[in-house]
Every structure is written in structure tokens, then in C-alpha cells.
CSV table of C-alpha atoms and ligand atoms in Angstrom, one decimal:
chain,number,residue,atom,x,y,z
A,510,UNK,CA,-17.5,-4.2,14.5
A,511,UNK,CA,-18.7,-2.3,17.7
A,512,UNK,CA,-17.9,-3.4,20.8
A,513,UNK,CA,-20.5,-1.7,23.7
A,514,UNK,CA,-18.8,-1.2,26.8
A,515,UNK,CA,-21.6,-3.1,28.8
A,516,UNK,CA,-24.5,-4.8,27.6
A,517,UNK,CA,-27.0,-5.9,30.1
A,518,UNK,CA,-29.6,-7.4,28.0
A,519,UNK,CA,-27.2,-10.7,27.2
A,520,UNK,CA,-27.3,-11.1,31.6
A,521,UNK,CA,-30.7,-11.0,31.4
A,522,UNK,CA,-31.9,-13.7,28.9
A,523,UNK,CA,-31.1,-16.4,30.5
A,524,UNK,CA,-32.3,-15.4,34.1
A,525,UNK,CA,-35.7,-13.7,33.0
A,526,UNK,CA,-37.9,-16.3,33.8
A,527,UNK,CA,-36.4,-16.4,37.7
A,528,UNK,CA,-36.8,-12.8,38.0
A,529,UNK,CA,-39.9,-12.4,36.5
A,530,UNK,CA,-41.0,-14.8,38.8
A,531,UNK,CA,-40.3,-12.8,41.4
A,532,UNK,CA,-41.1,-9.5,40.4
A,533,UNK,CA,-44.5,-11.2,39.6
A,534,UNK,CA,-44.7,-12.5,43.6
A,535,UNK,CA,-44.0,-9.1,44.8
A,536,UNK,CA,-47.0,-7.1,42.6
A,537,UNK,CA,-49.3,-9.9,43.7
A,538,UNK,CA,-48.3,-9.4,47.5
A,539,UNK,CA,-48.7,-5.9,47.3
A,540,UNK,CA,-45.8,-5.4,49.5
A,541,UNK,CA,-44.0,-3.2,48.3
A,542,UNK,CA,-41.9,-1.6,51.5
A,543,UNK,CA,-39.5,-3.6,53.4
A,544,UNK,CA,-40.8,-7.1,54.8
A,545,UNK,CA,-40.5,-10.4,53.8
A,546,UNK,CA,-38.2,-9.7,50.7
A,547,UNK,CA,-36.1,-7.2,51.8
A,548,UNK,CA,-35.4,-9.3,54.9
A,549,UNK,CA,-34.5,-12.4,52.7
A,550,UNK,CA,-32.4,-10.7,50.6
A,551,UNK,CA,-30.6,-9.3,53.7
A,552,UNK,CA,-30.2,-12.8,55.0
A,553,UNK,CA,-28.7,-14.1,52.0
A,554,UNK,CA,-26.3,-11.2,51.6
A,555,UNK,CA,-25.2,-11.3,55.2
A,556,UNK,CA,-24.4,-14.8,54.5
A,557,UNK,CA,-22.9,-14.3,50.9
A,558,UNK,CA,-20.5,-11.7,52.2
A,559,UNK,CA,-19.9,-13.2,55.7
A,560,UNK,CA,-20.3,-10.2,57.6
A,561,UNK,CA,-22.3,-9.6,60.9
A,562,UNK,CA,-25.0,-7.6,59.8
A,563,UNK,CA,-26.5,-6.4,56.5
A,564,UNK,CA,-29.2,-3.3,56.2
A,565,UNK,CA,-30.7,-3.1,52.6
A,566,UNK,CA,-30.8,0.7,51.2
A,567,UNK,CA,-32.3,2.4,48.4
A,568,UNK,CA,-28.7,3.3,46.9
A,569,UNK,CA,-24.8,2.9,47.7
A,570,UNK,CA,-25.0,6.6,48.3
A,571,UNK,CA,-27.9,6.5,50.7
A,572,UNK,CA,-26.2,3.3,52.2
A,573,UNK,CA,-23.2,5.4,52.9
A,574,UNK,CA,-25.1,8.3,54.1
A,575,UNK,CA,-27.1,6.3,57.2
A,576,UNK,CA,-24.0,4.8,58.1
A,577,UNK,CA,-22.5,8.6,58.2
A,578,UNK,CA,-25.4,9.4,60.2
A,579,UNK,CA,-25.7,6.1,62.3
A,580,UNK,CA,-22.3,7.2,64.0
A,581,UNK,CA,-23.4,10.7,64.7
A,582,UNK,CA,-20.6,12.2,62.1
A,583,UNK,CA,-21.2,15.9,61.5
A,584,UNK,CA,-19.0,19.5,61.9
A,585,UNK,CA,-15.9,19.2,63.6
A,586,UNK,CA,-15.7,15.7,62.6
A,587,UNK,CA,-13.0,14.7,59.6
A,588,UNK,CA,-13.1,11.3,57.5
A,589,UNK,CA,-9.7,9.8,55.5
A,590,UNK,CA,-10.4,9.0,51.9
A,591,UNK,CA,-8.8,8.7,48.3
A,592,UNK,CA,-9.4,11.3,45.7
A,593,UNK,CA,-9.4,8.6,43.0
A,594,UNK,CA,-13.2,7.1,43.6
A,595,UNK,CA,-16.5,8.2,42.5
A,596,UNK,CA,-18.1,11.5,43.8
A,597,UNK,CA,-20.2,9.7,46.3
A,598,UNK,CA,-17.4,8.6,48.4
A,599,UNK,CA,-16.5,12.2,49.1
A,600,UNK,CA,-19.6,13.7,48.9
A,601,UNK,CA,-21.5,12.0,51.5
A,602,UNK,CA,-19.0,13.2,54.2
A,603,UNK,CA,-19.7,17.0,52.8
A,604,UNK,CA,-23.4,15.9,52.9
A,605,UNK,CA,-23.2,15.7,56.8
A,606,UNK,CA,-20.9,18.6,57.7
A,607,UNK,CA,-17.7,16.9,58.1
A,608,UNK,CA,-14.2,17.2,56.7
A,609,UNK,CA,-12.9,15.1,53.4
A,610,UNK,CA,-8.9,14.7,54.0
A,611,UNK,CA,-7.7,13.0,50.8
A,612,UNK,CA,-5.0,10.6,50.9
A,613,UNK,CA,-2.8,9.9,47.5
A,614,UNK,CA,-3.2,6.4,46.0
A,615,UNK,CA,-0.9,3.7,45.1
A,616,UNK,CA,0.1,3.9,41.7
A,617,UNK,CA,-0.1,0.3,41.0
A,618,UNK,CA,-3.4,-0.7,42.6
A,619,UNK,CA,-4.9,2.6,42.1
A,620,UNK,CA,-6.3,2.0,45.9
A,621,UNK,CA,-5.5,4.6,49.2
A,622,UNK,CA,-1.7,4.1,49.9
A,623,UNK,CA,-1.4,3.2,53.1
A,624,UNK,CA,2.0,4.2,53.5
A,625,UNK,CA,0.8,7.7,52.9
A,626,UNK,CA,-2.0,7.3,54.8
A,627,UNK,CA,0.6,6.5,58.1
A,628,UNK,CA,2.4,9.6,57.0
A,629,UNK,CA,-0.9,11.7,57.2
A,630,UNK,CA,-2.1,10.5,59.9
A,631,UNK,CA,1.6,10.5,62.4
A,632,UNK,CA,3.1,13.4,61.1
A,633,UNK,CA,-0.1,16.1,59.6
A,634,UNK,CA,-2.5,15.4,62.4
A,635,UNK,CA,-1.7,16.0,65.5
A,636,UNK,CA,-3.2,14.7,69.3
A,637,UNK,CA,-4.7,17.8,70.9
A,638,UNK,CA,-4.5,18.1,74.9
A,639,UNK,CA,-7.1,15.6,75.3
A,640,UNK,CA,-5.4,13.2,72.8
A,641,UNK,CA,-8.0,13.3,70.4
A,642,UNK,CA,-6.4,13.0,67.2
A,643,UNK,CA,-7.3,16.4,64.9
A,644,UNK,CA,-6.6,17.5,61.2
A,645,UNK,CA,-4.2,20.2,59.9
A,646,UNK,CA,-8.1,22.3,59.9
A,647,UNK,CA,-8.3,21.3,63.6
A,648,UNK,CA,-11.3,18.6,63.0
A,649,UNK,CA,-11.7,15.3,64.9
A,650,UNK,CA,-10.5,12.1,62.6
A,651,UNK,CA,-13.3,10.0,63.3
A,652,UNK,CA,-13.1,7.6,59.8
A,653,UNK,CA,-11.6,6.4,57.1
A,654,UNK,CA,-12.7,5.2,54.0
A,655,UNK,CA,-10.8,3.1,51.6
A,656,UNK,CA,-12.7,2.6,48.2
A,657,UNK,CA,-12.0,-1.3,47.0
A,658,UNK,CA,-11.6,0.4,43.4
A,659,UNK,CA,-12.5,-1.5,40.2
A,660,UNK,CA,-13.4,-5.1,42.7
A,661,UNK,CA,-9.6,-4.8,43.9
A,662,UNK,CA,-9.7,-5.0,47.7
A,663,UNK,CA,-7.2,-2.3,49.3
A,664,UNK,CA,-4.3,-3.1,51.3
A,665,UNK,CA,-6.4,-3.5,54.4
A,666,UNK,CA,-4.7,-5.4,57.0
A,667,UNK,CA,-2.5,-2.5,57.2
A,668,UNK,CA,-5.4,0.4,57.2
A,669,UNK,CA,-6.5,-1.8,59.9
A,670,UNK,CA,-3.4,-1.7,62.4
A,671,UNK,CA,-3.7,2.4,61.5
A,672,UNK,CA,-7.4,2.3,62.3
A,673,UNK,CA,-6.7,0.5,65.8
A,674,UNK,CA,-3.5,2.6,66.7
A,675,UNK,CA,-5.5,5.6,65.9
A,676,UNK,CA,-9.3,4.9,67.1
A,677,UNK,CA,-10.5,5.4,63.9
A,678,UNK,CA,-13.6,3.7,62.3
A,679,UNK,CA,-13.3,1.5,59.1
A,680,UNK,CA,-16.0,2.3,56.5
A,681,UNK,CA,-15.7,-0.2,53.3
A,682,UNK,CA,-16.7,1.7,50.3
A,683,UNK,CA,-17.6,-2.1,48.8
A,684,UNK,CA,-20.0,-0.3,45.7
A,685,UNK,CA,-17.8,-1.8,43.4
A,686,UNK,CA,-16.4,-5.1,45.0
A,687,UNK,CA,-18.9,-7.3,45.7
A,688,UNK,CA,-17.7,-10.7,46.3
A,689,UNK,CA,-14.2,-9.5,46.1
A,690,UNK,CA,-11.8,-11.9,48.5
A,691,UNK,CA,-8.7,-10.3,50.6
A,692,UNK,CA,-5.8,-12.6,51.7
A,693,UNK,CA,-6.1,-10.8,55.0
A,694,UNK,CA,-3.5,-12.4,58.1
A,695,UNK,CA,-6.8,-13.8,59.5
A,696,UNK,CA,-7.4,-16.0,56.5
A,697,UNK,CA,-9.4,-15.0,53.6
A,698,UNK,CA,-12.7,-12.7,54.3
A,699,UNK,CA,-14.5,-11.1,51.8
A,700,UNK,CA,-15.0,-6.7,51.1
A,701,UNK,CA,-17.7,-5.8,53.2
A,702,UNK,CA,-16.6,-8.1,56.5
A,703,UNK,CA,-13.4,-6.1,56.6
A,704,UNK,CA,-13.7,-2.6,58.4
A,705,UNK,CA,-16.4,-1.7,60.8
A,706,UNK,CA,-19.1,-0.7,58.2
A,707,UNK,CA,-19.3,-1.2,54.6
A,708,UNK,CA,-21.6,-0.5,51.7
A,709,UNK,CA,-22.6,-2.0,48.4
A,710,UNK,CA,-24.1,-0.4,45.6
A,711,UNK,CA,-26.3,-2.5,43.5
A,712,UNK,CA,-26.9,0.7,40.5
A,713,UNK,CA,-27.7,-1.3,37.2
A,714,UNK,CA,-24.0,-1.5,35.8
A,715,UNK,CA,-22.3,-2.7,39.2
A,716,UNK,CA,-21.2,-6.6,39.4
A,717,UNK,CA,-24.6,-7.4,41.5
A,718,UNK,CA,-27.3,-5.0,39.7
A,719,UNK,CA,-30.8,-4.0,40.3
A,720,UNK,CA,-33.2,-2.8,37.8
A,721,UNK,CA,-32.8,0.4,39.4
A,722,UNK,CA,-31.4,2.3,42.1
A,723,UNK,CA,-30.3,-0.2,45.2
A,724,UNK,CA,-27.6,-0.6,47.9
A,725,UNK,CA,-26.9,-2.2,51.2
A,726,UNK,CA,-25.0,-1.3,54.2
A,727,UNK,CA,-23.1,-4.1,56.8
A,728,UNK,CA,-22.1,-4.2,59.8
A,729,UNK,CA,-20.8,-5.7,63.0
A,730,UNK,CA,-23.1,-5.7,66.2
A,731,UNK,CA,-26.8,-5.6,66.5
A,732,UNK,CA,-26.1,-2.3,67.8
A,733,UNK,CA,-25.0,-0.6,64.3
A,734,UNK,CA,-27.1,-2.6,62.8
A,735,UNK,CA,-30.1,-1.1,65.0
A,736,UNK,CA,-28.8,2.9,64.2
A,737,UNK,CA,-28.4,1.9,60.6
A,738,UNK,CA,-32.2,0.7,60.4
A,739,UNK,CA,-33.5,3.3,62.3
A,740,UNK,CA,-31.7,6.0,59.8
A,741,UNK,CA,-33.1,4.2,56.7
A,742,UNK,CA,-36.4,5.2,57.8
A,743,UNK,CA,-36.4,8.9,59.5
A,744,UNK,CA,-35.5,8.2,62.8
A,745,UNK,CA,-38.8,6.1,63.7
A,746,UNK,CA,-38.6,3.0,66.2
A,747,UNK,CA,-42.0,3.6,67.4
A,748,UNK,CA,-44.2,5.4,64.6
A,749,UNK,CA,-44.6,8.6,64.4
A,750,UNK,CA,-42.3,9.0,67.5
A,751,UNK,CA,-39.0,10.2,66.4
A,752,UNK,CA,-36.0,10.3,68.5
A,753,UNK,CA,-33.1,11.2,65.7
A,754,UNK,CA,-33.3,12.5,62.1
A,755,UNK,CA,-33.2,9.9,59.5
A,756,UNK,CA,-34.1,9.9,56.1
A,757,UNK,CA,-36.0,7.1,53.5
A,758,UNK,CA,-33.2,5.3,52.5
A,759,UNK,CA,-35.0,2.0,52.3
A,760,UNK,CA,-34.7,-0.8,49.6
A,761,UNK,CA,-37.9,-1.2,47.7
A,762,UNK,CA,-39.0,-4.7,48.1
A,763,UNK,CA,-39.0,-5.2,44.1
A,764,UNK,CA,-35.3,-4.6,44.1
A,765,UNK,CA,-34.8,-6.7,46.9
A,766,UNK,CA,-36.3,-9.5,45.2
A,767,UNK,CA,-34.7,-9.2,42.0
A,768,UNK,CA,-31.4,-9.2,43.2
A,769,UNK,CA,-32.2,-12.0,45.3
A,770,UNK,CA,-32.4,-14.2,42.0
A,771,UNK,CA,-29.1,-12.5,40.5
A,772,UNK,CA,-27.1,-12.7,44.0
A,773,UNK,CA,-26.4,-17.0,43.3
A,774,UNK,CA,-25.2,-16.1,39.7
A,775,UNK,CA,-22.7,-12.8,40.9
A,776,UNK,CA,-19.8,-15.7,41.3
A,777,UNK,CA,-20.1,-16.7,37.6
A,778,UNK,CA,-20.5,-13.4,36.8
A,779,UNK,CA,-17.2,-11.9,38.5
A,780,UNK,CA,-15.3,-15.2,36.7
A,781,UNK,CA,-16.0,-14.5,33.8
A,782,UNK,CA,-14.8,-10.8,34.4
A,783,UNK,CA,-11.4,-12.3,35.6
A,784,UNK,CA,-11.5,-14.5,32.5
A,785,UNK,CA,-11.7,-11.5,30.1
A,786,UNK,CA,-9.0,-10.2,31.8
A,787,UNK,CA,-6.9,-13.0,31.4
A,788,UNK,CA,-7.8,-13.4,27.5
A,789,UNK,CA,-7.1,-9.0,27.3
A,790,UNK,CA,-3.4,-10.0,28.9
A,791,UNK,CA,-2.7,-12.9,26.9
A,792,UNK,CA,-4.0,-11.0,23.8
A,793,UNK,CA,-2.0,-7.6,24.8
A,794,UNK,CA,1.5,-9.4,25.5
A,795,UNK,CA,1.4,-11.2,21.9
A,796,UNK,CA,0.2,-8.1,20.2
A,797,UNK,CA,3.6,-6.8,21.7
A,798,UNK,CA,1.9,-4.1,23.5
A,799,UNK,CA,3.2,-4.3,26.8
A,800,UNK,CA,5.4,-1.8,26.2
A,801,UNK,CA,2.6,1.1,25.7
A,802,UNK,CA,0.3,-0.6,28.1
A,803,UNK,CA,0.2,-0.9,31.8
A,804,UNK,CA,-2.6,-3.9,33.0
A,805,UNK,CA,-4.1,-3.7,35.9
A,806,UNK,CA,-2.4,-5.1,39.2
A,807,UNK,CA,-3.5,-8.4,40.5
A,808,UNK,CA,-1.4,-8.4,43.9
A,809,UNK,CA,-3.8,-11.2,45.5
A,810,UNK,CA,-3.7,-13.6,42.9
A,811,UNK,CA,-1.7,-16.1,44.3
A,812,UNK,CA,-3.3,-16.5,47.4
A,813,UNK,CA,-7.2,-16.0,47.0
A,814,UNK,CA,-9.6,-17.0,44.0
A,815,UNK,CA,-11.7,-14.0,44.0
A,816,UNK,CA,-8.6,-11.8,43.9
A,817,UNK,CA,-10.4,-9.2,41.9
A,818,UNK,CA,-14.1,-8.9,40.1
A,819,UNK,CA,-13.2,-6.5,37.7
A,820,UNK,CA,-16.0,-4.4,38.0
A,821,UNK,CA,-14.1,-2.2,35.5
A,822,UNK,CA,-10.9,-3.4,33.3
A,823,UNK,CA,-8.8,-0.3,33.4
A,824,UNK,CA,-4.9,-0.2,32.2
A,825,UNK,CA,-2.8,3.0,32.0
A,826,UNK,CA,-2.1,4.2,28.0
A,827,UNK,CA,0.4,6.5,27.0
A,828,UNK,CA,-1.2,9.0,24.7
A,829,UNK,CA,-4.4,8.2,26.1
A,830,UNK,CA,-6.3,11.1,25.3
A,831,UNK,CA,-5.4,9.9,21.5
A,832,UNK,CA,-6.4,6.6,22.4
A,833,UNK,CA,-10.0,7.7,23.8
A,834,UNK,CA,-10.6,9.1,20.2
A,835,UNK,CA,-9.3,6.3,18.6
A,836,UNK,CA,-11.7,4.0,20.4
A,837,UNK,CA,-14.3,6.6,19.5
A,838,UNK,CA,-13.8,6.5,15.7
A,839,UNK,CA,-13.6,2.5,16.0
A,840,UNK,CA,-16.8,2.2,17.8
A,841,UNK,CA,-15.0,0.5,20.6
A,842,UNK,CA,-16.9,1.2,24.2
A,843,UNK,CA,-14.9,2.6,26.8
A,844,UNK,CA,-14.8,4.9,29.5
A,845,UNK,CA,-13.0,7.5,31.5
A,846,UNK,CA,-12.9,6.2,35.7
A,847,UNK,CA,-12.7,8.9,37.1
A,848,UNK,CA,-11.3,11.9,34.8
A,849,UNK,CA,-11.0,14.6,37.9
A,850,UNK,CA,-10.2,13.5,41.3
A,851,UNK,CA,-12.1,14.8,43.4
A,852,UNK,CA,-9.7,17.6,45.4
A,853,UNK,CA,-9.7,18.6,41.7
A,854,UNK,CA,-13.9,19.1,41.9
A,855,UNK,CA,-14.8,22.8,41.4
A,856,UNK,CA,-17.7,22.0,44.6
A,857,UNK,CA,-14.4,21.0,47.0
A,858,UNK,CA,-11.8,24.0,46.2
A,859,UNK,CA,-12.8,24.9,49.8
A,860,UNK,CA,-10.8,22.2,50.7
A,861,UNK,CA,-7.7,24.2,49.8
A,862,UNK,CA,-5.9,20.9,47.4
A,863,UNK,CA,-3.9,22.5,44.5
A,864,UNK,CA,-3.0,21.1,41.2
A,865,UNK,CA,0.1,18.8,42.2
A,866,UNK,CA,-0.8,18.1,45.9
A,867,UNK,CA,-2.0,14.8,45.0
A,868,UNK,CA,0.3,13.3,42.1
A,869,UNK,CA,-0.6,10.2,41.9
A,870,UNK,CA,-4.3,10.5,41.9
A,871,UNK,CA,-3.8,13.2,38.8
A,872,UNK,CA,-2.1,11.0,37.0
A,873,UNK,CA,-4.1,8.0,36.9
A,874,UNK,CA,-7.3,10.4,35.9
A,875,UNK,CA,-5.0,11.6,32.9
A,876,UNK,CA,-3.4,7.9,31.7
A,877,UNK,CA,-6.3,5.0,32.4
A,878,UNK,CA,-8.6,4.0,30.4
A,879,UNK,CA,-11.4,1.4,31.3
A,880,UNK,CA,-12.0,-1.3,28.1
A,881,UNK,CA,-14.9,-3.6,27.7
A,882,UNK,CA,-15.3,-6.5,30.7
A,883,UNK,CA,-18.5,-7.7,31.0
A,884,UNK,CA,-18.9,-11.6,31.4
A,885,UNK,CA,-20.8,-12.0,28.5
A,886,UNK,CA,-18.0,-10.3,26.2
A,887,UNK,CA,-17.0,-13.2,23.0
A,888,UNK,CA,-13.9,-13.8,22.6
A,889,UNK,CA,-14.5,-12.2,18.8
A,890,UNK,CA,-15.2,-8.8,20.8
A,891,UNK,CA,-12.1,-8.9,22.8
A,892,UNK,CA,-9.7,-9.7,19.9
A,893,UNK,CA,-11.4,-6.5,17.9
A,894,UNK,CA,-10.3,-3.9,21.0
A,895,UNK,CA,-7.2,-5.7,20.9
A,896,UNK,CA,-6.9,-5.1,16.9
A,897,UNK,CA,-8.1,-1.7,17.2
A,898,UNK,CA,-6.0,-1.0,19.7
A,899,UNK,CA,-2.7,-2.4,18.2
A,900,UNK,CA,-3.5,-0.6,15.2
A,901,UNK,CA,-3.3,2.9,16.9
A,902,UNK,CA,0.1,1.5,19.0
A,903,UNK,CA,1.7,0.5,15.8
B,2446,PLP,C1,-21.5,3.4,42.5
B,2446,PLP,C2,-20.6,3.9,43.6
B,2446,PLP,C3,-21.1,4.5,44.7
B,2446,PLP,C4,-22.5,5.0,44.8
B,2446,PLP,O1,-23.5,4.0,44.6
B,2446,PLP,P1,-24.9,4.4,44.1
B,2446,PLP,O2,-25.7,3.2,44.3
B,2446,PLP,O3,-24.8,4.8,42.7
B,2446,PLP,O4,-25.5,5.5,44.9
B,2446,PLP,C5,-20.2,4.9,45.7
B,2446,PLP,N1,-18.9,4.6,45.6
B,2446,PLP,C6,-18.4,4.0,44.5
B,2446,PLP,C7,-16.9,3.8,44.5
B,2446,PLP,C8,-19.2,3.7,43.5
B,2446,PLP,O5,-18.7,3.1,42.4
């Protein structure tokens, strides 16, 4: 039996007559960029994610880019990231001029290490005469991104406290946790309300997805929120009079309105991704596979529901390349996230990283493995990975 990695069409059955009723009030409107549905669809995600501000986008890329551009980033300028993400993350920063400094990840949550993170910031930047806090290449640190990888929230309350003894800025890369919860010391707040920015993706395959390209930026004051609408449409408060370059990073309105009738279903939808997960443990320990298989890390469970959305299920394999074509043969979906971090990407050898500067990040891209997840697995599916998989093991 195949098992497909994702399968939207078994989401959309039972939701098509909602959206179709709202695609259907959209075409009759005729309004097609930004108003009334865009606007609601903000609303509701502003209040869904608890955050101050929320600026619909027409991708997580684009998202990211206005809120690069919304704080002026550019040459001289350096942003703190994670090799282990997608390309977007790093390629945004490129995009505007500044530099990418990669940070190793934690082994077990596959997230930035902030320990590492403290080291790179106290002991390979240093303050110049004016204090200003520069890279090894002599740029500004202005940012840092950590990537809530998979729907697992980073360690954030302590990229925080290095964010505020440094005067950095907090950008959530949130594309792949939305409705993700974080135990922080404040109480429980949600990825997106965490940092000073954030940004969602909303691509098809994503937790929350559109029937298309879509994203969304947040944000804290009306002030950010001001820059980050005036980026997502060139520059323009009063037409045609342009005081800063923007670009058209604007939600269509269709978008906005479908994902307006999947945003009250995304809770369901991310608990029955933790409820896979569960079954894929349960199943893994009594196949006796725990000894070739290394699940993914859970660190929140105990104190928040949403402790992680699984937007992927990925575990570390030994042999795993074997594995990969094992799956293959079996017809069993899977996939490779990510298999090059990205100081490894033949477009950022400028950067100067060698093979070995970032260990950890090199070896998750050569031992994980992301396995079927979606909510509307059966139980049948999951128990045929787990057979197929046992029979390679044993
Ligand atoms: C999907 C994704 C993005 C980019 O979002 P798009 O909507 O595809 O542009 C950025 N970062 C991460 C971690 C992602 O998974």
C-alpha cells in the first residue's frame, strides 16, 4: 500500500462548501486587492495568534522581505540565523544586502542553540568604539532570526535575554508554526507574539494553507505595522507619491478569504498532527525500533498543549540514505528537510563556512528523515511506514 506524504484533497472535502462560499463572495465583489477580506482575515489572525499587529503578504518570503525592508536593513548590516531552515530564511537577508551569520543548532530540537548563539555573539563579535556591536566581517548585528523548525518553538526566553543584552531585533521565522504555544516565563504565548516581528507562510502544504502562494507578517506597535504596510505596496501612503521603495507583496483577497474559513479548523488540524505522532512513537517503541530511531524532541510537553504542530514528523535514521531508498521501493512518501544547510549552498560560499564549521547542522541534513503526518493519515497508513520500516531495521 502507498502512503503519500501529504494529501490535501482529504482536508478539503469536508470544508468545500465554506470555502467555496467564500471564494464565490469574493468573484462577485470584484475586489480582488486588499479591503474587506484581507482586513478580516488580519483581524482574526491578530487575534488567533495574540500578537499586536498582523500585515497580510502575498508569501512567507515576501512577508520576511517587507519586514527586512520595514527596518531599513541593508549593507553593513548583519542578521543571526540557523543554517538548518529553508532557503528563504537566509536568502531574504542576501536579498537586501546584509550579512547571514549562521549559528549551529541544537542537536535535539534541531532549533538555533542558544548557548552557541551567546558564544557568537560575546566572544566572535566584538563592540566597536561606538559600542555598536559588529561581526568577525565588521558588519552591524542588527537581527536575529530563529526558525520555529517543524511547529517546535525555539528556546526563546533565552534568545530574548541575548536580544535585550545585545539591542538586537527578534524576527520569528513562524512559516512553519502556526499555532505553535511556548511555555515562555511570562505564561504561555503563541510563535508569532514572541520576538519583535514574525512571519507566517500560508504555501499550500504548511499547517494553515492557501490555494496558492500567501503569508503574513506581525508585529508589535502601529508604528511597524505602518512600515510593514507601506512596504507591501511600493512605498505608496499617498498614491503615486512615494517616499521609500517597497515592493507588491500584498495578499490577494481570494487567499485571504479562503484561509479565513480554514484559520477555525488549524487547531484540529495541528491535533491531529500531534496525535500521529503519538500513534508513530507508540508504534516505533513496540516494533523495538528505538534503538535505530531517534523521535523528534517534545521539550514543552509537559507544560503547554500546543507544544508542537508537527508541520513535519522528522526522526534521525542511521543508514538513512538506505532508508530513503527503501521508502522509495515501498511507495512510502517521505522527504528530505533540508538536505544542505545553507553555509553549505553553492550561492553562499562567499560567506567563507567550510565543511565542518557547522557540525551539528551537517549532520541533521545527512541522518533525518521526515515520514507522513498529515491529520487525515488512518491509522492503517501509519502501521504500513511502521511495517515497512521495521522490515528494513530488521
Ligand atoms: C515555507 C517557509 C518559508 C517561506 O514561505 P513561502 O510562503 O514559501 O515564501 C520561510 N521559512 C521557512 C522555515 C519555511 O518553511
Amino acid at each position: 500500500m502507498a502512503v503519500p506524504l501529504l494529501d490535501l484533497t482529504r482536508q478539503y472535502e469536508p470544508i468545500r462548501e465554506a470555502i467555496l462560499r467564500e471564494i464565490d463572495e469574493v468573484v462577485t465583489s470584484q475586489q480582488f486587492i486588499l479591503g474587506r477580506k484581507v482586513e478580516a482575515f488580519e483581524a482574526a489572525l491578530t487575534e488567533h495568534i495574540g500578537c499586536g499587529y498582523s500585515v497580510g503578504m502575498s508569501s512567507g518570503t515576501d512577508a520576511q522581505l517587507a519586514i527586512l525592508m520595514a527596518m531599513d536593513l541593508g549593507p553593513g548590516d548583519a542578521v543571526v540565523t540557523t543554517p538548518y531552515t529553508f532557503f528563504a530564511t537566509a536568502g531574504c537577508v542576501h536579498r537586501v544586502g546584509a550579512e547571514t551569520a549562521f549559528v549551529d543548532i541544537d542537536p535535539v530540537t534541531l532549533n538555533i542553540n542558544p548557548m552557541k548563539l551567546a558564544e557568537y555573539l560575546r566572544e566572535q563579535c566584538r563592540p566597536d568604539g561606538d559600542g555598536i556591536l559588529r561581526t568577525p566581517k565588521g558588519n552591524r548585528v542588527r537581527a536575529i532570526i530563529p526558525v520555529h523548525l517543524f511547529g517546535l518553538c525555539c528556546d526563546m526566553d533565552a534568545i530574548l535575554a541575548l536580544a535585550c543584552e545585545f539591542g538586537l531585533t527578534v524576527i520569528e521565522d513562524a512559516a512553519q508554526a502556526i499555532g505553535a504555544e511556548y511555555p515562555s516565563e511570562a505564561g504561555t504565548i503563541q510563535a508569532g507574539a514572541l520576538g519583535d516581528f514574525a512571519y507566517f507562510s500560508f504555501f499550500p502544504a504548511k499547517n494553515l494553507g492557501a490555494f496558492g502562494d500567501a503569508g503574513l507578517a506581525t508585529c508589535c506597535t502601529s508604528e511597524q505595522a505602518d512600515a510593514l504596510r507601506l512596504m507591501r505596496n511600493h512605498g505608496m501612503e499617498q498614491r503615486y507619491y512615494h517616499h521609500r521603495v517597497g515592493g507588491n507583496f500584498r495578499i490577494d483577497a481570494l487567499q485571504a478569504a479562503i484561509l479565513s474559513a480554514k484559520l477555525p479548523h488549524v487547531g484540529e488540524w495541528n491535533a491531529g498532527r500531534r496525535a500521529n505522532a503519538a500513534k508513530y512513537a507508540d508504534a516505533f517503541e513496540a516494533a523495538g525500533l528505538l534503538e535505530f530511531l531517534t523521535l523528534p524532541a517534545t521539550p514543552f510537553a509537559d507544560r503547554v498543549t500546543e507544544h508542537h504542530i508537527f508541520h513535519q514528523y522528522v526522526l534521525r535514521a542511521q543508514r538513512r540514505d538506505d532508508l530513503l531508498a527503501h521508502l522509495a521501493k515501498h511507495g512510502i512518501g517521505h522527504g528530505v528537510y533540508y538536505p544542505v544547510p545553507l553555509h553549505r549552498q553553492e550561492c553562499f560560499a562567499y560567506l567563507g563556512y567550510q565543511e565542518g564549521d557547522l557540525p551539528e547542522a551537517e549532520r541533521a541534513a545527512a541522518e533525518t528523515v521526515a515520514l507522513p503526518i498529515f491529520p487525515e493519515l488512518r491509522d492503517s497508513e501509519i502501521a504500513e511506514v511502521v511495517e515497512v520500516i521495521s522490515a528494513f531495521y530488521r
